[in-house]
Amino acid sequence: MLFDTHAHYYAEQFDPDRDEVLSALPAANVGLVLCPGCDLESSRQSIALAEQYPFLYAAAGVHPEDAFGLPDDWLGQGEAMTHHPKVKAVGEIGLDYYWQEVPRDLQKEVFRAQLALAQRLDMPVIVHDREAHGDSLAIVKGFPGVRGGLRGVFHCFAGSVEMARELVDMGWYLSFNGAATFKNARKAPEVIAAVPLDRIMVETDAPYMAPTPYRGKRCDSRYVYRMAETIAQIKGLT
């Protein structure tokens, strides 16, 4: 059975057939799915879905694109959600320098606050790092590593081999989605080849980034096997 470690099933793309898709996953060899929130509302939606499906779990967090205009008690609301028994991580959180709408200093402030929360609660984090590799690495280095309590995964990892090795040495995991299967993929195959298999996770990031040969379609967890196949091919495994 496969574990899709990152899929957004509250997304509107699943409104027409959400139950049909989710109910079909166990028969498609998908035994576990984690649905991370991107803001307070989607975190609540993730929890509600996790309550409905025994194989589905949730994470609660504020994505960097949603860091603007948060209520004063946003962190307290997030912490309250982490106490739900089906919430297993703080996420997705991090930095995104591709979009310019949210000031970088604000993104960093919200990221650090949630890392500190996760460290205090002894919960793993799901990190979103888009075109912000240097700052993302510097910020997580500011917190004690896995043996000190902070642990987690850089999802949809797009950094260099050097960054990957540094994160792995600190106790982090790296996760790969459909982009790793594309013909023009360069960094992901190099990183997968360079880091230990027991530090690699698979994800779909559904409904986005469907893998080859489904590229351009709506993605769901039934496609996560393609990431496992791709990693196995790079590693020379079945």
PDB file of C-alpha atoms in Angstrom:
ATOM      1  CA  MET A   1       0.000   0.000   0.000  1.00  0.00           C
ATOM      2  CA  LEU A   2       1.162   3.520  -0.818  1.00  0.00           C
ATOM      3  CA  PHE A   3       0.964   6.677   1.302  1.00  0.00           C
ATOM      4  CA  ASP A   4       0.166   9.922  -0.529  1.00  0.00           C
ATOM      5  CA  THR A   5       1.773  12.347   1.899  1.00  0.00           C
ATOM      6  CA  HIS A   6       0.314  15.531   0.366  1.00  0.00           C
ATOM      7  CA  ALA A   7      -3.070  15.973  -1.324  1.00  0.00           C
ATOM      8  CA  HIS A   8      -5.584  18.824  -1.104  1.00  0.00           C
ATOM      9  CA  TYR A   9      -8.988  17.149  -1.238  1.00  0.00           C
ATOM     10  CA  TYR A  10     -10.886  20.233  -0.084  1.00  0.00           C
ATOM     11  CA  ALA A  11      -9.938  21.913  -3.390  1.00  0.00           C
ATOM     12  CA  GLU A  12     -12.866  22.972  -5.561  1.00  0.00           C
ATOM     13  CA  GLN A  13     -11.622  20.749  -8.376  1.00  0.00           C
ATOM     14  CA  PHE A  14     -12.989  17.793  -6.381  1.00  0.00           C
ATOM     15  CA  ASP A  15     -16.427  19.314  -5.737  1.00  0.00           C
ATOM     16  CA  PRO A  16     -18.180  17.244  -8.442  1.00  0.00           C
ATOM     17  CA  ASP A  17     -16.954  13.810  -7.285  1.00  0.00           C
ATOM     18  CA  ARG A  18     -14.962  14.088  -4.050  1.00  0.00           C
ATOM     19  CA  ASP A  19     -16.552  11.094  -2.309  1.00  0.00           C
ATOM     20  CA  GLU A  20     -16.243   8.949  -5.429  1.00  0.00           C
ATOM     21  CA  VAL A  21     -12.522   9.691  -5.703  1.00  0.00           C
ATOM     22  CA  LEU A  22     -11.742   9.219  -2.014  1.00  0.00           C
ATOM     23  CA  SER A  23     -13.803   6.058  -1.683  1.00  0.00           C
ATOM     24  CA  ALA A  24     -11.903   4.506  -4.604  1.00  0.00           C
ATOM     25  CA  LEU A  25      -8.436   4.984  -3.103  1.00  0.00           C
ATOM     26  CA  PRO A  26      -8.104   1.825  -0.942  1.00  0.00           C
ATOM     27  CA  ALA A  27      -8.905  -0.365  -3.955  1.00  0.00           C
ATOM     28  CA  ALA A  28      -6.217   1.547  -5.905  1.00  0.00           C
ATOM     29  CA  ASN A  29      -3.544   0.470  -3.389  1.00  0.00           C
ATOM     30  CA  VAL A  30      -3.522   3.833  -1.581  1.00  0.00           C
ATOM     31  CA  GLY A  31      -3.642   3.055   2.128  1.00  0.00           C
ATOM     32  CA  LEU A  32      -2.999   6.495   3.639  1.00  0.00           C
ATOM     33  CA  VAL A  33      -3.423  10.122   2.582  1.00  0.00           C
ATOM     34  CA  LEU A  34      -2.476  13.326   4.393  1.00  0.00           C
ATOM     35  CA  CYS A  35      -4.447  16.465   3.510  1.00  0.00           C
ATOM     36  CA  PRO A  36      -2.642  19.675   4.558  1.00  0.00           C
ATOM     37  CA  GLY A  37      -4.374  22.992   5.035  1.00  0.00           C
ATOM     38  CA  CYS A  38      -3.288  26.212   3.343  1.00  0.00           C
ATOM     39  CA  ASP A  39      -5.157  28.614   5.620  1.00  0.00           C
ATOM     40  CA  LEU A  40      -7.437  28.409   8.648  1.00  0.00           C
ATOM     41  CA  GLU A  41     -10.545  27.521   6.641  1.00  0.00           C
ATOM     42  CA  SER A  42      -8.923  24.831   4.490  1.00  0.00           C
ATOM     43  CA  SER A  43      -7.305  23.384   7.612  1.00  0.00           C
ATOM     44  CA  ARG A  44     -10.786  23.002   9.095  1.00  0.00           C
ATOM     45  CA  GLN A  45     -11.994  21.452   5.843  1.00  0.00           C
ATOM     46  CA  SER A  46      -9.098  18.980   5.946  1.00  0.00           C
ATOM     47  CA  ILE A  47     -10.062  17.928   9.452  1.00  0.00           C
ATOM     48  CA  ALA A  48     -13.702  17.494   8.433  1.00  0.00           C
ATOM     49  CA  LEU A  49     -12.649  15.208   5.570  1.00  0.00           C
ATOM     50  CA  ALA A  50     -10.330  13.243   7.853  1.00  0.00           C
ATOM     51  CA  GLU A  51     -13.268  12.592  10.149  1.00  0.00           C
ATOM     52  CA  GLN A  52     -15.151  11.001   7.256  1.00  0.00           C
ATOM     53  CA  TYR A  53     -12.489   8.641   5.871  1.00  0.00           C
ATOM     54  CA  PRO A  54     -10.453   6.340   8.133  1.00  0.00           C
ATOM     55  CA  PHE A  55      -7.371   6.400   5.856  1.00  0.00           C
ATOM     56  CA  LEU A  56      -7.308  10.205   5.556  1.00  0.00           C
ATOM     57  CA  TYR A  57      -5.392  12.440   7.984  1.00  0.00           C
ATOM     58  CA  ALA A  58      -4.971  16.210   8.165  1.00  0.00           C
ATOM     59  CA  ALA A  59      -2.433  18.925   8.812  1.00  0.00           C
ATOM     60  CA  ALA A  60      -3.220  22.470   9.921  1.00  0.00           C
ATOM     61  CA  GLY A  61      -1.240  25.506   8.875  1.00  0.00           C
ATOM     62  CA  VAL A  62      -1.000  28.777   6.959  1.00  0.00           C
ATOM     63  CA  HIS A  63       0.660  28.715   3.536  1.00  0.00           C
ATOM     64  CA  PRO A  64       2.925  31.683   2.693  1.00  0.00           C
ATOM     65  CA  GLU A  65       0.506  32.880  -0.005  1.00  0.00           C
ATOM     66  CA  ASP A  66      -2.177  33.152   2.692  1.00  0.00           C
ATOM     67  CA  ALA A  67      -0.063  34.960   5.304  1.00  0.00           C
ATOM     68  CA  PHE A  68      -1.533  38.390   4.560  1.00  0.00           C
ATOM     69  CA  GLY A  69      -4.503  39.684   6.547  1.00  0.00           C
ATOM     70  CA  LEU A  70      -4.520  37.021   9.236  1.00  0.00           C
ATOM     71  CA  PRO A  71      -6.648  37.619  12.361  1.00  0.00           C
ATOM     72  CA  ASP A  72      -4.839  38.479  15.575  1.00  0.00           C
ATOM     73  CA  ASP A  73      -5.534  35.033  17.027  1.00  0.00           C
ATOM     74  CA  TRP A  74      -4.559  33.064  13.910  1.00  0.00           C
ATOM     75  CA  LEU A  75      -1.818  31.092  15.648  1.00  0.00           C
ATOM     76  CA  GLY A  76      -4.098  30.199  18.554  1.00  0.00           C
ATOM     77  CA  GLN A  77      -6.741  28.981  16.105  1.00  0.00           C
ATOM     78  CA  GLY A  78      -4.122  26.864  14.373  1.00  0.00           C
ATOM     79  CA  GLU A  79      -2.884  25.415  17.631  1.00  0.00           C
ATOM     80  CA  ALA A  80      -6.424  24.479  18.648  1.00  0.00           C
ATOM     81  CA  MET A  81      -6.779  22.467  15.444  1.00  0.00           C
ATOM     82  CA  THR A  82      -3.563  20.543  16.113  1.00  0.00           C
ATOM     83  CA  HIS A  83      -5.201  18.961  19.161  1.00  0.00           C
ATOM     84  CA  HIS A  84      -7.626  17.045  16.957  1.00  0.00           C
ATOM     85  CA  PRO A  85      -6.634  13.348  16.959  1.00  0.00           C
ATOM     86  CA  LYS A  86      -6.481  13.166  13.167  1.00  0.00           C
ATOM     87  CA  VAL A  87      -4.184  16.191  12.776  1.00  0.00           C
ATOM     88  CA  LYS A  88      -0.656  14.822  12.429  1.00  0.00           C
ATOM     89  CA  ALA A  89       1.430  17.825  11.322  1.00  0.00           C
ATOM     90  CA  VAL A  90       1.651  21.606  11.062  1.00  0.00           C
ATOM     91  CA  GLY A  91       1.411  22.535   7.418  1.00  0.00           C
ATOM     92  CA  GLU A  92       1.720  23.464   4.848  1.00  0.00           C
ATOM     93  CA  ILE A  93       3.916  26.353   5.874  1.00  0.00           C
ATOM     94  CA  GLY A  94       7.000  28.012   4.462  1.00  0.00           C
ATOM     95  CA  LEU A  95       8.140  30.603   1.934  1.00  0.00           C
ATOM     96  CA  ASP A  96       7.045  31.342  -1.634  1.00  0.00           C
ATOM     97  CA  TYR A  97       8.969  34.017  -3.512  1.00  0.00           C
ATOM     98  CA  TYR A  98       7.320  33.263  -6.860  1.00  0.00           C
ATOM     99  CA  TRP A  99       4.266  35.283  -5.856  1.00  0.00           C
ATOM    100  CA  GLN A 100       4.989  38.877  -4.883  1.00  0.00           C
ATOM    101  CA  GLU A 101       1.697  39.760  -3.156  1.00  0.00           C
ATOM    102  CA  VAL A 102       2.807  38.771   0.356  1.00  0.00           C
ATOM    103  CA  PRO A 103       5.893  40.633   1.656  1.00  0.00           C
ATOM    104  CA  ARG A 104       8.852  38.362   2.313  1.00  0.00           C
ATOM    105  CA  ASP A 105       9.329  39.638   5.856  1.00  0.00           C
ATOM    106  CA  LEU A 106       5.721  38.729   6.674  1.00  0.00           C
ATOM    107  CA  GLN A 107       6.153  35.266   5.143  1.00  0.00           C
ATOM    108  CA  LYS A 108       9.227  34.709   7.307  1.00  0.00           C
ATOM    109  CA  GLU A 109       7.423  35.897  10.443  1.00  0.00           C
ATOM    110  CA  VAL A 110       4.471  33.537   9.884  1.00  0.00           C
ATOM    111  CA  PHE A 111       6.815  30.663   8.979  1.00  0.00           C
ATOM    112  CA  ARG A 112       8.930  31.091  12.125  1.00  0.00           C
ATOM    113  CA  ALA A 113       5.852  31.349  14.348  1.00  0.00           C
ATOM    114  CA  GLN A 114       4.521  28.041  13.040  1.00  0.00           C
ATOM    115  CA  LEU A 115       7.885  26.310  13.298  1.00  0.00           C
ATOM    116  CA  ALA A 116       8.083  27.398  16.916  1.00  0.00           C
ATOM    117  CA  LEU A 117       4.548  26.104  17.494  1.00  0.00           C
ATOM    118  CA  ALA A 118       5.392  22.728  15.966  1.00  0.00           C
ATOM    119  CA  GLN A 119       8.557  22.497  18.022  1.00  0.00           C
ATOM    120  CA  ARG A 120       6.651  23.264  21.214  1.00  0.00           C
ATOM    121  CA  LEU A 121       3.950  20.720  20.374  1.00  0.00           C
ATOM    122  CA  ASP A 122       6.484  18.118  19.185  1.00  0.00           C
ATOM    123  CA  MET A 123       4.720  17.816  15.820  1.00  0.00           C
ATOM    124  CA  PRO A 124       6.269  17.441  12.358  1.00  0.00           C
ATOM    125  CA  VAL A 125       5.973  20.227   9.784  1.00  0.00           C
ATOM    126  CA  ILE A 126       5.264  20.254   6.059  1.00  0.00           C
ATOM    127  CA  VAL A 127       7.408  22.924   4.376  1.00  0.00           C
ATOM    128  CA  HIS A 128       6.506  24.709   1.151  1.00  0.00           C
ATOM    129  CA  ASP A 129       9.664  26.194  -0.395  1.00  0.00           C
ATOM    130  CA  ARG A 130       9.272  27.856  -3.784  1.00  0.00           C
ATOM    131  CA  GLU A 131      12.147  29.936  -5.129  1.00  0.00           C
ATOM    132  CA  ALA A 132      13.194  30.618  -1.528  1.00  0.00           C
ATOM    133  CA  HIS A 133      15.726  27.846  -0.930  1.00  0.00           C
ATOM    134  CA  GLY A 134      18.368  29.931   0.833  1.00  0.00           C
ATOM    135  CA  ASP A 135      15.985  31.617   3.257  1.00  0.00           C
ATOM    136  CA  SER A 136      14.008  28.417   3.893  1.00  0.00           C
ATOM    137  CA  LEU A 137      17.165  26.530   4.778  1.00  0.00           C
ATOM    138  CA  ALA A 138      18.469  29.359   6.949  1.00  0.00           C
ATOM    139  CA  ILE A 139      15.215  29.566   8.903  1.00  0.00           C
ATOM    140  CA  VAL A 140      14.912  25.841   9.645  1.00  0.00           C
ATOM    141  CA  LYS A 141      18.572  25.830  10.664  1.00  0.00           C
ATOM    142  CA  GLY A 142      17.589  28.338  13.334  1.00  0.00           C
ATOM    143  CA  PHE A 143      15.595  25.634  15.110  1.00  0.00           C
ATOM    144  CA  PRO A 144      17.071  22.528  16.732  1.00  0.00           C
ATOM    145  CA  GLY A 145      17.037  19.520  14.431  1.00  0.00           C
ATOM    146  CA  VAL A 146      15.129  16.280  14.645  1.00  0.00           C
ATOM    147  CA  ARG A 147      16.791  15.227  17.893  1.00  0.00           C
ATOM    148  CA  GLY A 148      15.790  18.553  19.410  1.00  0.00           C
ATOM    149  CA  GLY A 149      12.149  18.159  18.509  1.00  0.00           C
ATOM    150  CA  LEU A 150      11.678  19.875  15.127  1.00  0.00           C
ATOM    151  CA  ARG A 151      11.239  17.472  12.225  1.00  0.00           C
ATOM    152  CA  GLY A 152       9.341  17.285   8.980  1.00  0.00           C
ATOM    153  CA  VAL A 153       9.388  17.218   5.204  1.00  0.00           C
ATOM    154  CA  PHE A 154      10.193  19.657   2.422  1.00  0.00           C
ATOM    155  CA  HIS A 155       7.331  18.835   0.092  1.00  0.00           C
ATOM    156  CA  CYS A 156       7.684  19.002  -3.707  1.00  0.00           C
ATOM    157  CA  PHE A 157      11.414  19.397  -3.136  1.00  0.00           C
ATOM    158  CA  ALA A 158      13.066  21.537  -5.825  1.00  0.00           C
ATOM    159  CA  GLY A 159      16.392  22.425  -4.229  1.00  0.00           C
ATOM    160  CA  SER A 160      19.904  21.332  -5.073  1.00  0.00           C
ATOM    161  CA  VAL A 161      21.695  18.122  -4.166  1.00  0.00           C
ATOM    162  CA  GLU A 162      23.786  20.108  -1.695  1.00  0.00           C
ATOM    163  CA  MET A 163      20.712  21.508   0.034  1.00  0.00           C
ATOM    164  CA  ALA A 164      19.109  18.068   0.066  1.00  0.00           C
ATOM    165  CA  ARG A 165      22.127  16.501   1.745  1.00  0.00           C
ATOM    166  CA  GLU A 166      22.218  19.267   4.337  1.00  0.00           C
ATOM    167  CA  LEU A 167      18.535  18.782   5.172  1.00  0.00           C
ATOM    168  CA  VAL A 168      18.879  15.013   5.366  1.00  0.00           C
ATOM    169  CA  ASP A 169      21.856  15.405   7.700  1.00  0.00           C
ATOM    170  CA  MET A 170      19.615  17.567   9.915  1.00  0.00           C
ATOM    171  CA  GLY A 171      16.969  14.831  10.006  1.00  0.00           C
ATOM    172  CA  TRP A 172      14.517  16.159   7.405  1.00  0.00           C
ATOM    173  CA  TYR A 173      12.609  14.205   4.757  1.00  0.00           C
ATOM    174  CA  LEU A 174      12.209  15.195   1.102  1.00  0.00           C
ATOM    175  CA  SER A 175       9.032  14.546  -0.871  1.00  0.00           C
ATOM    176  CA  PHE A 176       8.515  14.385  -4.638  1.00  0.00           C
ATOM    177  CA  ASN A 177       5.407  14.834  -6.766  1.00  0.00           C
ATOM    178  CA  GLY A 178       4.549  14.519 -10.456  1.00  0.00           C
ATOM    179  CA  ALA A 179       7.199  17.030 -11.527  1.00  0.00           C
ATOM    180  CA  ALA A 180       9.833  14.356 -10.859  1.00  0.00           C
ATOM    181  CA  THR A 181       8.309  12.234 -13.657  1.00  0.00           C
ATOM    182  CA  PHE A 182       8.457  14.924 -16.358  1.00  0.00           C
ATOM    183  CA  LYS A 183      10.886  14.440 -19.250  1.00  0.00           C
ATOM    184  CA  ASN A 184      12.539  17.787 -18.532  1.00  0.00           C
ATOM    185  CA  ALA A 185      13.056  17.015 -14.823  1.00  0.00           C
ATOM    186  CA  ARG A 186      16.694  17.585 -13.889  1.00  0.00           C
ATOM    187  CA  LYS A 187      17.146  18.449 -10.221  1.00  0.00           C
ATOM    188  CA  ALA A 188      14.680  15.928  -8.784  1.00  0.00           C
ATOM    189  CA  PRO A 189      16.318  12.831 -10.353  1.00  0.00           C
ATOM    190  CA  GLU A 190      19.741  14.033  -9.186  1.00  0.00           C
ATOM    191  CA  VAL A 191      18.495  14.557  -5.633  1.00  0.00           C
ATOM    192  CA  ILE A 192      16.660  11.218  -5.558  1.00  0.00           C
ATOM    193  CA  ALA A 193      19.841   9.464  -6.685  1.00  0.00           C
ATOM    194  CA  ALA A 194      21.921  11.247  -4.045  1.00  0.00           C
ATOM    195  CA  VAL A 195      19.876  10.893  -0.849  1.00  0.00           C
ATOM    196  CA  PRO A 196      18.990   7.752   1.147  1.00  0.00           C
ATOM    197  CA  LEU A 197      15.757   5.998   0.236  1.00  0.00           C
ATOM    198  CA  ASP A 198      14.550   6.147   3.848  1.00  0.00           C
ATOM    199  CA  ARG A 199      14.502   9.968   3.648  1.00  0.00           C
ATOM    200  CA  ILE A 200      12.321  10.092   0.521  1.00  0.00           C
ATOM    201  CA  MET A 201       8.524  10.433   0.527  1.00  0.00           C
ATOM    202  CA  VAL A 202       5.988  10.411  -2.312  1.00  0.00           C
ATOM    203  CA  GLU A 203       3.072  12.760  -2.890  1.00  0.00           C
ATOM    204  CA  THR A 204       0.675  13.944  -5.573  1.00  0.00           C
ATOM    205  CA  ASP A 205      -0.045  17.510  -4.408  1.00  0.00           C
ATOM    206  CA  ALA A 206      -3.506  16.737  -5.812  1.00  0.00           C
ATOM    207  CA  PRO A 207      -5.284  18.261  -7.652  1.00  0.00           C
ATOM    208  CA  TYR A 208      -2.112  19.761  -9.119  1.00  0.00           C
ATOM    209  CA  MET A 209       0.973  18.430 -10.919  1.00  0.00           C
ATOM    210  CA  ALA A 210      -0.354  15.182 -12.367  1.00  0.00           C
ATOM    211  CA  PRO A 211       2.563  12.915 -13.310  1.00  0.00           C
ATOM    212  CA  THR A 212       3.453  11.600 -16.748  1.00  0.00           C
ATOM    213  CA  PRO A 213       1.482  10.143 -18.599  1.00  0.00           C
ATOM    214  CA  TYR A 214      -1.429  11.997 -16.957  1.00  0.00           C
ATOM    215  CA  ARG A 215       0.097  15.464 -17.208  1.00  0.00           C
ATOM    216  CA  GLY A 216      -2.538  18.150 -17.720  1.00  0.00           C
ATOM    217  CA  LYS A 217      -5.297  16.158 -16.029  1.00  0.00           C
ATOM    218  CA  ARG A 218      -6.681  16.702 -12.554  1.00  0.00           C
ATOM    219  CA  CYS A 219      -4.422  14.784 -10.205  1.00  0.00           C
ATOM    220  CA  ASP A 220      -5.516  12.512  -7.371  1.00  0.00           C
ATOM    221  CA  SER A 221      -3.888   9.915  -5.123  1.00  0.00           C
ATOM    222  CA  ARG A 222      -4.458   7.111  -7.611  1.00  0.00           C
ATOM    223  CA  TYR A 223      -1.477   8.528  -9.502  1.00  0.00           C
ATOM    224  CA  VAL A 224       0.963   8.395  -6.586  1.00  0.00           C
ATOM    225  CA  TYR A 225       2.272   5.044  -7.827  1.00  0.00           C
ATOM    226  CA  ARG A 226       4.018   6.909 -10.647  1.00  0.00           C
ATOM    227  CA  MET A 227       6.258   8.724  -8.177  1.00  0.00           C
ATOM    228  CA  ALA A 228       7.134   5.404  -6.513  1.00  0.00           C
ATOM    229  CA  GLU A 229       7.932   3.885  -9.927  1.00  0.00           C
ATOM    230  CA  THR A 230      10.096   6.857 -10.895  1.00  0.00           C
ATOM    231  CA  ILE A 231      12.076   6.728  -7.649  1.00  0.00           C
ATOM    232  CA  ALA A 232      12.524   2.978  -8.037  1.00  0.00           C
ATOM    233  CA  GLN A 233      13.843   3.402 -11.590  1.00  0.00           C
ATOM    234  CA  ILE A 234      16.345   6.043 -10.465  1.00  0.00           C
ATOM    235  CA  LYS A 235      17.443   3.863  -7.539  1.00  0.00           C
ATOM    236  CA  GLY A 236      17.636   0.682  -9.626  1.00  0.00           C
ATOM    237  CA  LEU A 237      14.911  -1.050  -7.616  1.00  0.00           C
ATOM    238  CA  THR A 238      11.721  -2.911  -8.477  1.00  0.00           C
TER     239      THR A 238
END
